[in-house]
Short mmCIF file of the C-alpha atoms (twelve columns), coordinates in Angstrom:
data_MODEL
# 
_entry.id   MODEL 
# 
loop_
_atom_site.group_PDB 
_atom_site.id 
_atom_site.type_symbol 
_atom_site.label_atom_id 
_atom_site.label_alt_id 
_atom_site.label_comp_id 
_atom_site.label_asym_id 
_atom_site.label_seq_id 
_atom_site.Cartn_x 
_atom_site.Cartn_y 
_atom_site.Cartn_z 
_atom_site.pdbx_PDB_model_num 
ATOM 1   C CA . UNK A 1   42.973 -48.633 -21.487 1 
ATOM 2   C CA . UNK A 2   43.734 -48.781 -25.208 1 
ATOM 3   C CA . UNK A 3   44.200 -52.601 -25.452 1 
ATOM 4   C CA . UNK A 4   41.044 -53.128 -23.379 1 
ATOM 5   C CA . UNK A 5   39.071 -50.763 -25.598 1 
ATOM 6   C CA . UNK A 6   40.190 -52.559 -28.754 1 
ATOM 7   C CA . UNK A 7   39.393 -55.997 -27.321 1 
ATOM 8   C CA . UNK A 8   35.990 -54.924 -26.030 1 
ATOM 9   C CA . UNK A 9   35.193 -53.284 -29.355 1 
ATOM 10  C CA . UNK A 10  36.108 -56.468 -31.229 1 
ATOM 11  C CA . UNK A 11  33.923 -58.536 -28.898 1 
ATOM 12  C CA . UNK A 12  31.027 -56.081 -29.232 1 
ATOM 13  C CA . UNK A 13  31.187 -56.344 -33.020 1 
ATOM 14  C CA . UNK A 14  31.886 -60.041 -33.505 1 
ATOM 15  C CA . UNK A 15  30.606 -62.144 -30.610 1 
ATOM 16  C CA . UNK A 16  27.661 -64.285 -31.711 1 
ATOM 17  C CA . UNK A 17  26.191 -64.309 -28.206 1 
ATOM 18  C CA . UNK A 18  24.104 -61.139 -28.108 1 
ATOM 19  C CA . UNK A 19  24.381 -60.747 -24.336 1 
ATOM 20  C CA . UNK A 20  28.197 -60.941 -24.485 1 
ATOM 21  C CA . UNK A 21  28.324 -58.330 -27.259 1 
ATOM 22  C CA . UNK A 22  26.022 -56.024 -25.276 1 
ATOM 23  C CA . UNK A 23  28.112 -56.397 -22.104 1 
ATOM 24  C CA . UNK A 24  31.254 -55.550 -24.073 1 
ATOM 25  C CA . UNK A 25  29.505 -52.458 -25.445 1 
ATOM 26  C CA . UNK A 26  28.420 -51.408 -21.936 1 
ATOM 27  C CA . UNK A 27  31.976 -51.877 -20.649 1 
ATOM 28  C CA . UNK A 28  33.267 -49.683 -23.473 1 
ATOM 29  C CA . UNK A 29  30.836 -46.985 -22.424 1 
ATOM 30  C CA . UNK A 30  32.094 -47.148 -18.843 1 
ATOM 31  C CA . UNK A 31  35.760 -46.910 -19.868 1 
ATOM 32  C CA . UNK A 32  35.018 -43.955 -22.143 1 
ATOM 33  C CA . UNK A 33  37.303 -42.430 -24.744 1 
ATOM 34  C CA . UNK A 34  37.910 -43.714 -28.242 1 
ATOM 35  C CA . UNK A 35  39.218 -47.061 -29.444 1 
ATOM 36  C CA . UNK A 36  42.234 -45.464 -31.149 1 
ATOM 37  C CA . UNK A 37  44.203 -42.294 -30.509 1 
ATOM 38  C CA . UNK A 38  44.007 -41.159 -34.119 1 
ATOM 39  C CA . UNK A 39  42.178 -38.055 -35.327 1 
ATOM 40  C CA . UNK A 40  40.458 -38.489 -38.687 1 
ATOM 41  C CA . UNK A 41  39.265 -35.669 -40.934 1 
ATOM 42  C CA . UNK A 42  36.182 -36.512 -42.971 1 
ATOM 43  C CA . UNK A 43  36.056 -34.285 -46.040 1 
ATOM 44  C CA . UNK A 44  33.688 -33.947 -49.006 1 
ATOM 45  C CA . UNK A 45  33.449 -36.727 -51.575 1 
ATOM 46  C CA . UNK A 46  34.038 -36.269 -55.291 1 
ATOM 47  C CA . UNK A 47  31.015 -36.812 -57.551 1 
ATOM 48  C CA . UNK A 48  31.979 -38.095 -61.000 1 
ATOM 49  C CA . UNK A 49  29.037 -36.221 -62.522 1 
ATOM 50  C CA . UNK A 50  26.638 -33.503 -61.362 1 
ATOM 51  C CA . UNK A 51  23.708 -35.888 -60.967 1 
ATOM 52  C CA . UNK A 52  25.572 -37.616 -58.106 1 
ATOM 53  C CA . UNK A 53  26.427 -34.470 -56.123 1 
ATOM 54  C CA . UNK A 54  23.533 -34.924 -53.691 1 
ATOM 55  C CA . UNK A 55  24.538 -38.494 -52.916 1 
ATOM 56  C CA . UNK A 56  28.198 -37.488 -52.484 1 
ATOM 57  C CA . UNK A 57  27.130 -34.761 -50.046 1 
ATOM 58  C CA . UNK A 58  25.445 -37.293 -47.733 1 
ATOM 59  C CA . UNK A 59  28.514 -39.470 -47.248 1 
ATOM 60  C CA . UNK A 60  30.705 -37.304 -44.977 1 
ATOM 61  C CA . UNK A 61  27.922 -36.846 -42.420 1 
ATOM 62  C CA . UNK A 62  27.035 -40.531 -42.414 1 
ATOM 63  C CA . UNK A 63  30.679 -41.614 -42.130 1 
ATOM 64  C CA . UNK A 64  31.399 -39.183 -39.302 1 
ATOM 65  C CA . UNK A 65  28.336 -40.460 -37.486 1 
ATOM 66  C CA . UNK A 66  29.361 -44.116 -37.917 1 
ATOM 67  C CA . UNK A 67  32.900 -43.462 -36.644 1 
ATOM 68  C CA . UNK A 68  31.704 -41.432 -33.666 1 
ATOM 69  C CA . UNK A 69  28.944 -43.862 -32.736 1 
ATOM 70  C CA . UNK A 70  31.467 -46.716 -32.655 1 
ATOM 71  C CA . UNK A 71  33.910 -44.481 -30.718 1 
ATOM 72  C CA . UNK A 72  36.649 -45.532 -33.101 1 
ATOM 73  C CA . UNK A 73  38.497 -42.222 -33.286 1 
ATOM 74  C CA . UNK A 74  38.281 -38.492 -32.896 1 
ATOM 75  C CA . UNK A 75  36.603 -36.946 -35.949 1 
ATOM 76  C CA . UNK A 76  36.939 -33.482 -37.443 1 
ATOM 77  C CA . UNK A 77  34.940 -32.387 -40.451 1 
ATOM 78  C CA . UNK A 78  36.296 -30.520 -43.433 1 
ATOM 79  C CA . UNK A 79  33.739 -28.439 -45.289 1 
ATOM 80  C CA . UNK A 80  35.483 -27.962 -48.618 1 
ATOM 81  C CA . UNK A 81  38.248 -29.270 -50.821 1 
ATOM 82  C CA . UNK A 82  40.898 -27.110 -52.462 1 
ATOM 83  C CA . UNK A 83  41.009 -27.217 -56.249 1 
ATOM 84  C CA . UNK A 84  43.260 -29.996 -57.478 1 
ATOM 85  C CA . UNK A 85  43.254 -32.502 -60.347 1 
ATOM 86  C CA . UNK A 86  43.501 -35.403 -57.869 1 
ATOM 87  C CA . UNK A 87  40.722 -35.390 -55.261 1 
ATOM 88  C CA . UNK A 88  42.843 -37.547 -52.905 1 
ATOM 89  C CA . UNK A 89  45.589 -34.902 -52.848 1 
ATOM 90  C CA . UNK A 90  42.930 -32.225 -52.324 1 
ATOM 91  C CA . UNK A 91  41.548 -34.219 -49.385 1 
ATOM 92  C CA . UNK A 92  44.995 -34.435 -47.767 1 
ATOM 93  C CA . UNK A 93  45.485 -30.699 -48.273 1 
ATOM 94  C CA . UNK A 94  42.083 -30.015 -46.657 1 
ATOM 95  C CA . UNK A 95  42.929 -32.207 -43.640 1 
ATOM 96  C CA . UNK A 96  46.336 -30.663 -42.833 1 
ATOM 97  C CA . UNK A 97  45.040 -27.460 -41.156 1 
ATOM 98  C CA . UNK A 98  42.534 -29.551 -39.173 1 
ATOM 99  C CA . UNK A 99  45.348 -31.357 -37.358 1 
ATOM 100 C CA . UNK A 100 44.225 -34.814 -38.471 1 
ATOM 101 C CA . UNK A 101 46.633 -37.707 -38.983 1 
ATOM 102 C CA . UNK A 102 44.284 -39.418 -41.436 1 
ATOM 103 C CA . UNK A 103 41.671 -38.272 -43.904 1 
ATOM 104 C CA . UNK A 104 38.550 -39.962 -45.239 1 
ATOM 105 C CA . UNK A 105 37.202 -39.040 -48.643 1 
ATOM 106 C CA . UNK A 106 35.856 -40.856 -51.643 1 
ATOM 107 C CA . UNK A 107 34.319 -41.058 -55.046 1 
ATOM 108 C CA . UNK A 108 30.742 -41.519 -56.206 1 
ATOM 109 C CA . UNK A 109 30.415 -42.643 -59.802 1 
ATOM 110 C CA . UNK A 110 28.088 -44.444 -62.152 1 
ATOM 111 C CA . UNK A 111 29.040 -47.772 -63.709 1 
ATOM 112 C CA . UNK A 112 26.461 -49.176 -66.079 1 
ATOM 113 C CA . UNK A 113 23.133 -49.044 -64.235 1 
ATOM 114 C CA . UNK A 114 24.623 -48.853 -60.731 1 
ATOM 115 C CA . UNK A 115 26.002 -46.194 -58.463 1 
ATOM 116 C CA . UNK A 116 29.404 -47.040 -57.005 1 
ATOM 117 C CA . UNK A 117 30.684 -45.497 -53.778 1 
ATOM 118 C CA . UNK A 118 34.368 -45.856 -52.934 1 
ATOM 119 C CA . UNK A 119 35.725 -44.640 -49.597 1 
ATOM 120 C CA . UNK A 120 39.423 -43.983 -49.062 1 
ATOM 121 C CA . UNK A 121 41.217 -43.507 -45.733 1 
ATOM 122 C CA . UNK A 122 44.675 -42.003 -46.249 1 
ATOM 123 C CA . UNK A 123 47.530 -40.850 -44.064 1 
ATOM 124 C CA . UNK A 124 47.672 -37.078 -44.322 1 
ATOM 125 C CA . UNK A 125 51.474 -36.797 -44.207 1 
ATOM 126 C CA . UNK A 126 52.377 -39.219 -47.006 1 
ATOM 127 C CA . UNK A 127 49.139 -40.307 -48.728 1 
ATOM 128 C CA . UNK A 128 49.510 -43.975 -47.729 1 
ATOM 129 C CA . UNK A 129 46.257 -45.830 -48.281 1 
ATOM 130 C CA . UNK A 130 45.032 -47.152 -44.928 1 
ATOM 131 C CA . UNK A 131 41.628 -48.495 -45.973 1 
ATOM 132 C CA . UNK A 132 39.328 -48.642 -48.939 1 
ATOM 133 C CA . UNK A 133 35.716 -49.766 -49.173 1 
ATOM 134 C CA . UNK A 134 33.615 -50.023 -52.307 1 
ATOM 135 C CA . UNK A 135 29.927 -50.781 -52.548 1 
ATOM 136 C CA . UNK A 136 27.516 -50.470 -55.448 1 
ATOM 137 C CA . UNK A 137 23.766 -50.357 -55.686 1 
ATOM 138 C CA . UNK A 138 20.791 -48.954 -57.511 1 
ATOM 139 C CA . UNK A 139 20.384 -45.187 -57.491 1 
ATOM 140 C CA . UNK A 140 16.814 -45.655 -56.248 1 
ATOM 141 C CA . UNK A 141 18.304 -47.213 -53.086 1 
ATOM 142 C CA . UNK A 142 20.967 -44.538 -52.580 1 
ATOM 143 C CA . UNK A 143 20.147 -43.860 -48.916 1 
ATOM 144 C CA . UNK A 144 20.557 -47.542 -48.064 1 
ATOM 145 C CA . UNK A 145 23.815 -47.634 -50.036 1 
ATOM 146 C CA . UNK A 146 25.200 -44.691 -48.038 1 
ATOM 147 C CA . UNK A 147 24.184 -46.336 -44.764 1 
ATOM 148 C CA . UNK A 148 25.594 -49.748 -45.702 1 
ATOM 149 C CA . UNK A 149 28.968 -48.526 -46.962 1 
ATOM 150 C CA . UNK A 150 29.386 -46.265 -43.910 1 
ATOM 151 C CA . UNK A 151 28.663 -49.115 -41.497 1 
ATOM 152 C CA . UNK A 152 31.009 -51.459 -43.350 1 
ATOM 153 C CA . UNK A 153 33.745 -48.823 -43.300 1 
ATOM 154 C CA . UNK A 154 33.411 -48.414 -39.525 1 
ATOM 155 C CA . UNK A 155 33.303 -52.168 -38.931 1 
ATOM 156 C CA . UNK A 156 36.556 -52.680 -40.850 1 
ATOM 157 C CA . UNK A 157 38.325 -49.582 -39.501 1 
ATOM 158 C CA . UNK A 158 40.524 -51.497 -37.033 1 
ATOM 159 C CA . UNK A 159 41.198 -54.396 -39.392 1 
ATOM 160 C CA . UNK A 160 43.176 -52.241 -41.791 1 
# 
């Protein structure tokens, strides 16, 4: 069913005829399973400064939710990162015992007057970058920023 799942998912996300997109989504629900066979670990994000820790903490939950809602992959959640100078290496180390082939992590930082969120999807075994998404916005609109970047990440998951 894998090719059918991927085609139906693409139609559900891109068809301009609403009724066609909805029918594709219903068909996906009937087939069941996930669009891909990959298991992805979603681990904590790195906050560039302490004032962004709360925002960074919201991202793993939102990303997991977006991936699961779209039925893109199996998702496991990592609750902590080991100490390491490179947060991407720490993310890979956190994902290994979870049995995931890929890991999602990221960085929340401040650039001028905006908050910038960057999401990275990496292969656990070799660190190959599979996908990256970056979105910036005002700190006062942080919840919308988290929602928007998570949705965009899920929408582009198969394109990478």
